PDB file of C-alpha atoms in Angstrom:
ATOM      1  CA  SER L   1      18.439 -66.866  81.483  1.00 72.00           C
ATOM      2  CA  GLN L   2      16.406 -65.123  78.820  1.00 74.00           C
ATOM      3  CA  LYS L   3      12.686 -65.232  79.302  1.00 87.00           C
ATOM      4  CA  ILE L   4       9.528 -63.947  77.598  1.00 93.00           C
ATOM      5  CA  GLU L   5       6.330 -63.771  79.609  1.00 93.00           C
ATOM      6  CA  GLN L   6       2.797 -63.367  78.387  1.00 95.00           C
ATOM      7  CA  ASN L   7      -0.271 -63.661  80.541  1.00 86.00           C
ATOM      8  CA  SER L   8      -1.239 -67.323  80.336  1.00 79.00           C
ATOM      9  CA  GLU L   9      -4.754 -66.619  81.530  1.00 86.00           C
ATOM     10  CA  ALA L  10      -7.303 -65.943  78.827  1.00 92.00           C
ATOM     11  CA  LEU L  11      -8.480 -62.386  78.360  1.00 95.00           C
ATOM     12  CA  ASN L  12     -12.247 -62.085  77.996  1.00 96.00           C
ATOM     13  CA  ILE L  13     -13.656 -58.763  76.817  1.00 96.00           C
ATOM     14  CA  GLN L  14     -16.860 -57.448  75.385  1.00 97.00           C
ATOM     15  CA  GLU L  15     -17.200 -56.533  71.743  1.00 97.00           C
ATOM     16  CA  GLY L  16     -16.354 -52.891  71.072  1.00 97.00           C
ATOM     17  CA  LYS L  17     -13.923 -52.575  73.972  1.00 97.00           C
ATOM     18  CA  THR L  18     -10.145 -52.275  73.704  1.00 97.00           C
ATOM     19  CA  ALA L  19      -8.132 -55.410  74.396  1.00 97.00           C
ATOM     20  CA  THR L  20      -4.651 -54.946  75.842  1.00 97.00           C
ATOM     21  CA  LEU L  21      -2.152 -57.796  75.912  1.00 97.00           C
ATOM     22  CA  THR L  22       1.245 -57.695  77.590  1.00 97.00           C
ATOM     23  CA  CYS L  23       4.629 -59.129  76.673  1.00 97.00           C
ATOM     24  CA  ASN L  24       7.445 -58.848  79.207  1.00 96.00           C
ATOM     25  CA  TYR L  25      10.985 -60.013  78.688  1.00 95.00           C
ATOM     26  CA  THR L  26      14.108 -60.349  80.811  1.00 91.00           C
ATOM     27  CA  ASN L  27      17.810 -60.597  80.034  1.00 86.00           C
ATOM     28  CA  TYR L  28      17.260 -59.450  76.469  1.00 82.00           C
ATOM     29  CA  SER L  29      18.083 -56.373  74.493  1.00 87.00           C
ATOM     30  CA  PRO L  30      16.157 -57.116  71.313  1.00 89.00           C
ATOM     31  CA  ALA L  31      16.472 -54.917  68.263  1.00 89.00           C
ATOM     32  CA  TYR L  32      12.782 -55.461  67.576  1.00 92.00           C
ATOM     33  CA  LEU L  33       9.722 -57.333  68.725  1.00 94.00           C
ATOM     34  CA  GLN L  34       7.013 -59.028  66.677  1.00 95.00           C
ATOM     35  CA  TRP L  35       3.387 -59.897  67.324  1.00 97.00           C
ATOM     36  CA  TYR L  36       1.603 -62.835  65.728  1.00 97.00           C
ATOM     37  CA  ARG L  37      -1.961 -64.122  65.750  1.00 97.00           C
ATOM     38  CA  GLN L  38      -2.645 -67.841  65.923  1.00 97.00           C
ATOM     39  CA  ASP L  39      -5.995 -69.541  65.451  1.00 96.00           C
ATOM     40  CA  PRO L  40      -6.551 -73.075  66.817  1.00 91.00           C
ATOM     41  CA  GLY L  41      -4.758 -75.724  64.754  1.00 87.00           C
ATOM     42  CA  ARG L  42      -3.226 -73.128  62.437  1.00 91.00           C
ATOM     43  CA  GLY L  43       0.199 -71.567  62.026  1.00 94.00           C
ATOM     44  CA  PRO L  44       0.911 -68.093  63.444  1.00 95.00           C
ATOM     45  CA  VAL L  45       0.237 -65.107  61.209  1.00 95.00           C
ATOM     46  CA  PHE L  46       2.525 -62.075  61.397  1.00 93.00           C
ATOM     47  CA  LEU L  47       0.784 -58.875  62.506  1.00 96.00           C
ATOM     48  CA  LEU L  48       3.277 -56.175  63.426  1.00 94.00           C
ATOM     49  CA  LEU L  49       6.954 -55.524  64.053  1.00 94.00           C
ATOM     50  CA  ILE L  50       8.193 -52.677  66.248  1.00 95.00           C
ATOM     51  CA  ARG L  51      11.847 -51.681  66.458  1.00 94.00           C
ATOM     52  CA  GLU L  52      13.718 -50.604  69.580  1.00 92.00           C
ATOM     53  CA  ASN L  53      13.830 -46.979  68.444  1.00 92.00           C
ATOM     54  CA  GLU L  54      10.057 -46.866  67.886  1.00 93.00           C
ATOM     55  CA  LYS L  55       7.774 -46.198  70.808  1.00 88.00           C
ATOM     56  CA  GLU L  56       4.523 -46.983  69.038  1.00 95.00           C
ATOM     57  CA  LYS L  57       3.263 -48.531  65.836  1.00 96.00           C
ATOM     58  CA  ARG L  58      -0.257 -48.727  64.415  1.00 96.00           C
ATOM     59  CA  LYS L  59      -1.976 -50.828  61.807  1.00 95.00           C
ATOM     60  CA  GLU L  60      -5.698 -50.357  61.371  1.00 96.00           C
ATOM     61  CA  ARG L  61      -7.246 -51.268  64.760  1.00 97.00           C
ATOM     62  CA  LEU L  62      -3.953 -52.579  66.142  1.00 97.00           C
ATOM     63  CA  LYS L  63      -1.459 -50.600  68.193  1.00 98.00           C
ATOM     64  CA  VAL L  64       1.817 -51.834  69.641  1.00 98.00           C
ATOM     65  CA  THR L  65       4.102 -50.060  72.090  1.00 97.00           C
ATOM     66  CA  PHE L  66       7.651 -50.993  72.987  1.00 95.00           C
ATOM     67  CA  ASP L  67       9.276 -49.772  76.211  1.00 94.00           C
ATOM     68  CA  THR L  68      12.896 -50.923  76.297  1.00 92.00           C
ATOM     69  CA  THR L  69      13.360 -49.502  79.800  1.00 93.00           C
ATOM     70  CA  LEU L  70      10.483 -51.509  81.246  1.00 94.00           C
ATOM     71  CA  LYS L  71      11.323 -54.404  78.879  1.00 94.00           C
ATOM     72  CA  GLN L  72       7.695 -54.580  77.895  1.00 95.00           C
ATOM     73  CA  SER L  73       5.486 -54.431  74.831  1.00 96.00           C
ATOM     74  CA  LEU L  74       1.756 -53.757  74.918  1.00 97.00           C
ATOM     75  CA  PHE L  75      -0.533 -54.904  72.120  1.00 97.00           C
ATOM     76  CA  HIS L  76      -3.886 -53.155  71.786  1.00 98.00           C
ATOM     77  CA  ILE L  77      -6.894 -54.042  69.659  1.00 98.00           C
ATOM     78  CA  THR L  78      -9.411 -51.205  69.591  1.00 97.00           C
ATOM     79  CA  ALA L  79     -13.114 -51.699  68.836  1.00 97.00           C
ATOM     80  CA  SER L  80     -12.630 -55.421  69.293  1.00 97.00           C
ATOM     81  CA  GLN L  81     -14.804 -57.892  67.407  1.00 97.00           C
ATOM     82  CA  PRO L  82     -15.610 -61.579  67.987  1.00 97.00           C
ATOM     83  CA  ALA L  83     -13.453 -62.325  64.908  1.00 97.00           C
ATOM     84  CA  ASP L  84     -10.446 -61.043  66.886  1.00 98.00           C
ATOM     85  CA  SER L  85     -10.741 -64.055  69.194  1.00 98.00           C
ATOM     86  CA  ALA L  86      -7.454 -65.958  68.891  1.00 97.00           C
ATOM     87  CA  THR L  87      -4.135 -66.498  70.653  1.00 97.00           C
ATOM     88  CA  TYR L  88      -1.639 -63.674  70.312  1.00 98.00           C
ATOM     89  CA  LEU L  89       2.077 -64.393  70.493  1.00 97.00           C
ATOM     90  CA  CYS L  90       5.004 -62.040  70.895  1.00 96.00           C
ATOM     91  CA  ALA L  91       8.419 -62.981  69.548  1.00 94.00           C
ATOM     92  CA  LEU L  92      11.903 -61.542  69.902  1.00 92.00           C
ATOM     93  CA  PRO L  93      15.103 -62.246  67.968  1.00 87.00           C
ATOM     94  CA  ASN L  94      17.918 -63.894  69.898  1.00 83.00           C
ATOM     95  CA  THR L  95      21.130 -64.332  67.906  1.00 78.00           C
ATOM     96  CA  ASP L  96      20.108 -66.744  65.151  1.00 71.00           C
ATOM     97  CA  LYS L  97      16.542 -67.471  66.101  1.00 82.00           C
ATOM     98  CA  LEU L  98      13.183 -66.068  67.130  1.00 87.00           C
ATOM     99  CA  ILE L  99      11.993 -66.795  70.651  1.00 90.00           C
ATOM    100  CA  PHE L 100       8.234 -66.900  71.178  1.00 94.00           C
ATOM    101  CA  GLY L 101       6.207 -66.288  74.278  1.00 95.00           C
ATOM    102  CA  THR L 102       3.534 -68.777  75.304  1.00 94.00           C
ATOM    103  CA  GLY L 103       0.795 -66.538  73.968  1.00 95.00           C
ATOM    104  CA  THR L 104      -2.350 -65.036  75.449  1.00 96.00           C
ATOM    105  CA  ARG L 105      -5.763 -66.251  74.371  1.00 96.00           C
ATOM    106  CA  LEU L 106      -8.220 -63.452  73.664  1.00 97.00           C
ATOM    107  CA  GLN L 107     -11.946 -64.117  73.678  1.00 97.00           C
ATOM    108  CA  VAL L 108     -14.235 -61.331  72.483  1.00 97.00           C
ATOM    109  CA  PHE L 109     -17.879 -61.945  73.254  1.00 96.00           C
ATOM    110  CA  PRO L 110     -20.870 -60.116  71.751  1.00 93.00           C
TER     111      PRO L 110
ATOM    112  CA  GLY B   1       2.104 -69.331  50.592  1.00 90.00           C
ATOM    113  CA  VAL B   2       3.807 -71.909  52.771  1.00 95.00           C
ATOM    114  CA  THR B   3       2.406 -75.427  52.660  1.00 96.00           C
ATOM    115  CA  GLN B   4       3.115 -78.470  54.832  1.00 97.00           C
ATOM    116  CA  SER B   5       2.385 -82.157  54.515  1.00 96.00           C
ATOM    117  CA  PRO B   6       0.927 -84.223  55.899  1.00 97.00           C
ATOM    118  CA  THR B   7      -1.693 -82.396  57.929  1.00 96.00           C
ATOM    119  CA  HIS B   8      -1.907 -85.074  60.589  1.00 96.00           C
ATOM    120  CA  LEU B   9       0.246 -88.070  61.377  1.00 96.00           C
ATOM    121  CA  ILE B  10       0.103 -90.848  63.942  1.00 98.00           C
ATOM    122  CA  LYS B  11       3.237 -92.834  64.751  1.00 98.00           C
ATOM    123  CA  THR B  12       4.339 -95.206  67.475  1.00 98.00           C
ATOM    124  CA  ARG B  13       7.250 -94.765  69.830  1.00 98.00           C
ATOM    125  CA  GLY B  14      10.603 -95.645  68.252  1.00 98.00           C
ATOM    126  CA  GLN B  15       9.480 -95.008  64.675  1.00 98.00           C
ATOM    127  CA  GLN B  16      10.907 -92.386  62.331  1.00 98.00           C
ATOM    128  CA  VAL B  17       8.973 -89.580  60.640  1.00 98.00           C
ATOM    129  CA  THR B  18       9.584 -87.110  57.805  1.00 98.00           C
ATOM    130  CA  LEU B  19       7.597 -83.893  57.603  1.00 98.00           C
ATOM    131  CA  ARG B  20       7.646 -81.722  54.510  1.00 98.00           C
ATOM    132  CA  CYS B  21       7.407 -78.017  53.850  1.00 97.00           C
ATOM    133  CA  SER B  22       7.160 -75.949  50.707  1.00 96.00           C
ATOM    134  CA  SER B  23       8.410 -72.407  51.269  1.00 93.00           C
ATOM    135  CA  GLN B  24       7.126 -69.219  49.743  1.00 89.00           C
ATOM    136  CA  SER B  25       8.736 -68.764  46.339  1.00 87.00           C
ATOM    137  CA  GLY B  26      12.031 -66.888  46.507  1.00 86.00           C
ATOM    138  CA  HIS B  27      12.532 -67.324  50.245  1.00 88.00           C
ATOM    139  CA  ASN B  28      15.969 -68.731  51.019  1.00 88.00           C
ATOM    140  CA  THR B  29      15.453 -69.352  54.724  1.00 92.00           C
ATOM    141  CA  VAL B  30      13.266 -71.954  56.401  1.00 94.00           C
ATOM    142  CA  SER B  31      12.853 -72.411  60.135  1.00 94.00           C
ATOM    143  CA  TRP B  32      11.204 -75.316  61.909  1.00 97.00           C
ATOM    144  CA  TYR B  33       9.361 -75.051  65.208  1.00 97.00           C
ATOM    145  CA  GLN B  34       7.747 -77.474  67.617  1.00 98.00           C
ATOM    146  CA  GLN B  35       4.626 -76.262  69.394  1.00 96.00           C
ATOM    147  CA  ALA B  36       3.261 -78.278  72.278  1.00 94.00           C
ATOM    148  CA  LEU B  37      -0.331 -77.703  73.365  1.00 90.00           C
ATOM    149  CA  GLY B  38      -0.708 -74.408  75.215  1.00 88.00           C
ATOM    150  CA  GLN B  39       2.865 -73.333  74.497  1.00 92.00           C
ATOM    151  CA  GLY B  40       4.525 -71.000  72.055  1.00 94.00           C
ATOM    152  CA  PRO B  41       6.530 -72.333  69.122  1.00 96.00           C
ATOM    153  CA  GLN B  42       9.970 -73.627  70.124  1.00 95.00           C
ATOM    154  CA  PHE B  43      12.772 -73.152  67.602  1.00 94.00           C
ATOM    155  CA  ILE B  44      14.222 -76.443  66.342  1.00 96.00           C
ATOM    156  CA  PHE B  45      16.601 -75.258  63.615  1.00 94.00           C
ATOM    157  CA  GLN B  46      16.939 -73.045  60.601  1.00 93.00           C
ATOM    158  CA  TYR B  47      18.263 -73.638  57.098  1.00 93.00           C
ATOM    159  CA  TYR B  48      19.664 -70.876  54.969  1.00 90.00           C
ATOM    160  CA  ARG B  49      20.590 -71.675  51.372  1.00 89.00           C
ATOM    161  CA  GLU B  50      20.592 -75.420  52.114  1.00 91.00           C
ATOM    162  CA  GLU B  51      22.927 -75.198  55.127  1.00 92.00           C
ATOM    163  CA  GLU B  52      21.922 -75.461  58.788  1.00 92.00           C
ATOM    164  CA  ASN B  53      22.110 -71.946  60.200  1.00 89.00           C
ATOM    165  CA  GLY B  54      21.278 -72.275  63.867  1.00 89.00           C
ATOM    166  CA  ARG B  55      19.777 -74.849  66.162  1.00 92.00           C
ATOM    167  CA  GLY B  56      17.687 -74.783  69.299  1.00 92.00           C
ATOM    168  CA  ASN B  57      17.819 -77.170  72.252  1.00 92.00           C
ATOM    169  CA  PHE B  58      16.776 -80.282  70.381  1.00 96.00           C
ATOM    170  CA  PRO B  59      18.713 -83.571  70.241  1.00 97.00           C
ATOM    171  CA  PRO B  60      20.477 -84.801  67.087  1.00 96.00           C
ATOM    172  CA  ARG B  61      17.619 -87.184  66.290  1.00 98.00           C
ATOM    173  CA  PHE B  62      15.914 -84.057  64.940  1.00 98.00           C
ATOM    174  CA  SER B  63      17.493 -83.336  61.565  1.00 97.00           C
ATOM    175  CA  GLY B  64      16.583 -81.453  58.457  1.00 96.00           C
ATOM    176  CA  LEU B  65      17.259 -80.781  54.829  1.00 96.00           C
ATOM    177  CA  GLN B  66      16.582 -77.865  52.548  1.00 94.00           C
ATOM    178  CA  PHE B  67      16.439 -78.307  48.780  1.00 93.00           C
ATOM    179  CA  PRO B  68      17.001 -75.779  46.001  1.00 89.00           C
ATOM    180  CA  ASN B  69      13.388 -75.992  44.855  1.00 85.00           C
ATOM    181  CA  ASP B  70      11.891 -74.152  47.882  1.00 86.00           C
ATOM    182  CA  SER B  71      11.161 -77.418  49.686  1.00 92.00           C
ATOM    183  CA  SER B  72      12.520 -78.709  52.964  1.00 96.00           C
ATOM    184  CA  GLU B  73      11.973 -81.535  55.401  1.00 97.00           C
ATOM    185  CA  LEU B  74      12.216 -82.289  59.078  1.00 98.00           C
ATOM    186  CA  ASN B  75      13.211 -85.801  60.117  1.00 98.00           C
ATOM    187  CA  VAL B  76      12.745 -87.173  63.602  1.00 98.00           C
ATOM    188  CA  ASN B  77      14.227 -90.544  64.533  1.00 97.00           C
ATOM    189  CA  ALA B  78      13.422 -92.773  67.489  1.00 98.00           C
ATOM    190  CA  LEU B  79      10.156 -91.001  68.239  1.00 98.00           C
ATOM    191  CA  GLU B  80       9.241 -90.424  71.861  1.00 98.00           C
ATOM    192  CA  LEU B  81       5.833 -89.712  73.362  1.00 97.00           C
ATOM    193  CA  ASP B  82       6.922 -86.120  74.128  1.00 96.00           C
ATOM    194  CA  ASP B  83       7.486 -85.505  70.429  1.00 98.00           C
ATOM    195  CA  SER B  84       3.710 -85.241  70.037  1.00 97.00           C
ATOM    196  CA  ALA B  85       3.137 -81.644  68.966  1.00 97.00           C
ATOM    197  CA  LEU B  86       2.296 -79.306  66.107  1.00 97.00           C
ATOM    198  CA  TYR B  87       5.331 -78.906  63.849  1.00 98.00           C
ATOM    199  CA  LEU B  88       5.513 -75.610  62.010  1.00 97.00           C
ATOM    200  CA  CYS B  89       7.765 -74.457  59.242  1.00 96.00           C
ATOM    201  CA  ALA B  90       8.250 -70.798  58.453  1.00 95.00           C
ATOM    202  CA  SER B  91       9.948 -69.241  55.470  1.00 93.00           C
ATOM    203  CA  SER B  92      11.541 -65.827  55.204  1.00 89.00           C
ATOM    204  CA  LEU B  93      13.824 -63.771  53.028  1.00 85.00           C
ATOM    205  CA  GLU B  94      16.478 -63.402  55.711  1.00 78.00           C
ATOM    206  CA  ALA B  95      18.027 -65.515  58.445  1.00 71.00           C
ATOM    207  CA  ILE B  96      16.869 -63.127  61.188  1.00 70.00           C
ATOM    208  CA  PRO B  97      13.635 -62.085  59.597  1.00 71.00           C
ATOM    209  CA  ASP B  98      11.522 -59.015  59.968  1.00 78.00           C
ATOM    210  CA  GLU B  99       8.639 -61.293  59.058  1.00 84.00           C
ATOM    211  CA  GLN B 100       8.182 -65.023  58.820  1.00 88.00           C
ATOM    212  CA  PHE B 101       5.445 -66.776  56.893  1.00 92.00           C
ATOM    213  CA  PHE B 102       4.216 -69.872  58.672  1.00 94.00           C
ATOM    214  CA  GLY B 103       2.648 -72.953  57.197  1.00 96.00           C
ATOM    215  CA  PRO B 104      -0.469 -74.531  58.706  1.00 95.00           C
ATOM    216  CA  GLY B 105       1.593 -77.131  60.564  1.00 97.00           C
ATOM    217  CA  THR B 106       1.670 -80.907  60.847  1.00 97.00           C
ATOM    218  CA  ARG B 107       0.015 -82.397  63.924  1.00 97.00           C
ATOM    219  CA  LEU B 108       2.145 -85.378  65.024  1.00 97.00           C
ATOM    220  CA  THR B 109       0.808 -87.824  67.565  1.00 97.00           C
ATOM    221  CA  VAL B 110       3.156 -90.440  69.001  1.00 98.00           C
ATOM    222  CA  LEU B 111       1.488 -93.415  70.701  1.00 97.00           C
TER     223      LEU B 111
END
């Protein structure tokens, strides 16, 4: 069956470092992959979309890679700040719906 | 933006609930998700131009409506304890969207 896996353990990093989050999927061939940010008690906020023919996409301090051979996307936040602390979700389209991973909680400490 | 009401709701097992969503203006697609604590959003169903356009693995007691005025609702009958979750609606321009705009959610607690 189709599956999306994100590291369920929280990622704790020091301010200024680069945070790297992983999204792995199986039994999918998605045309694109999305990343969202979710703060506690709030709805997810769209960050980036990367298509299957794109290897890398950047937006300000964010960088996403998409390796369709490894079936993996990496999400990087460079020069991380405490305000980046949140849960980050990846999502992939599957026929008529988006499937979300469980998310990885990022904690950036000063 | 996308708004939802109410913010919080407490119901007892067996009751019925209606949650409401106001989509971003001009968006013809609304999707509803259930998010349990510590989990990602789970797709319930989607409405496109007032017709159901896809459904996840949820029983028929979860139903919905979409209205022409950018509003929609999620109805859940015969509430069960496991229905306690954050319910999110998301609006988009397309059925399989490049980007969805989520509301803040309704926190439903079933006692």
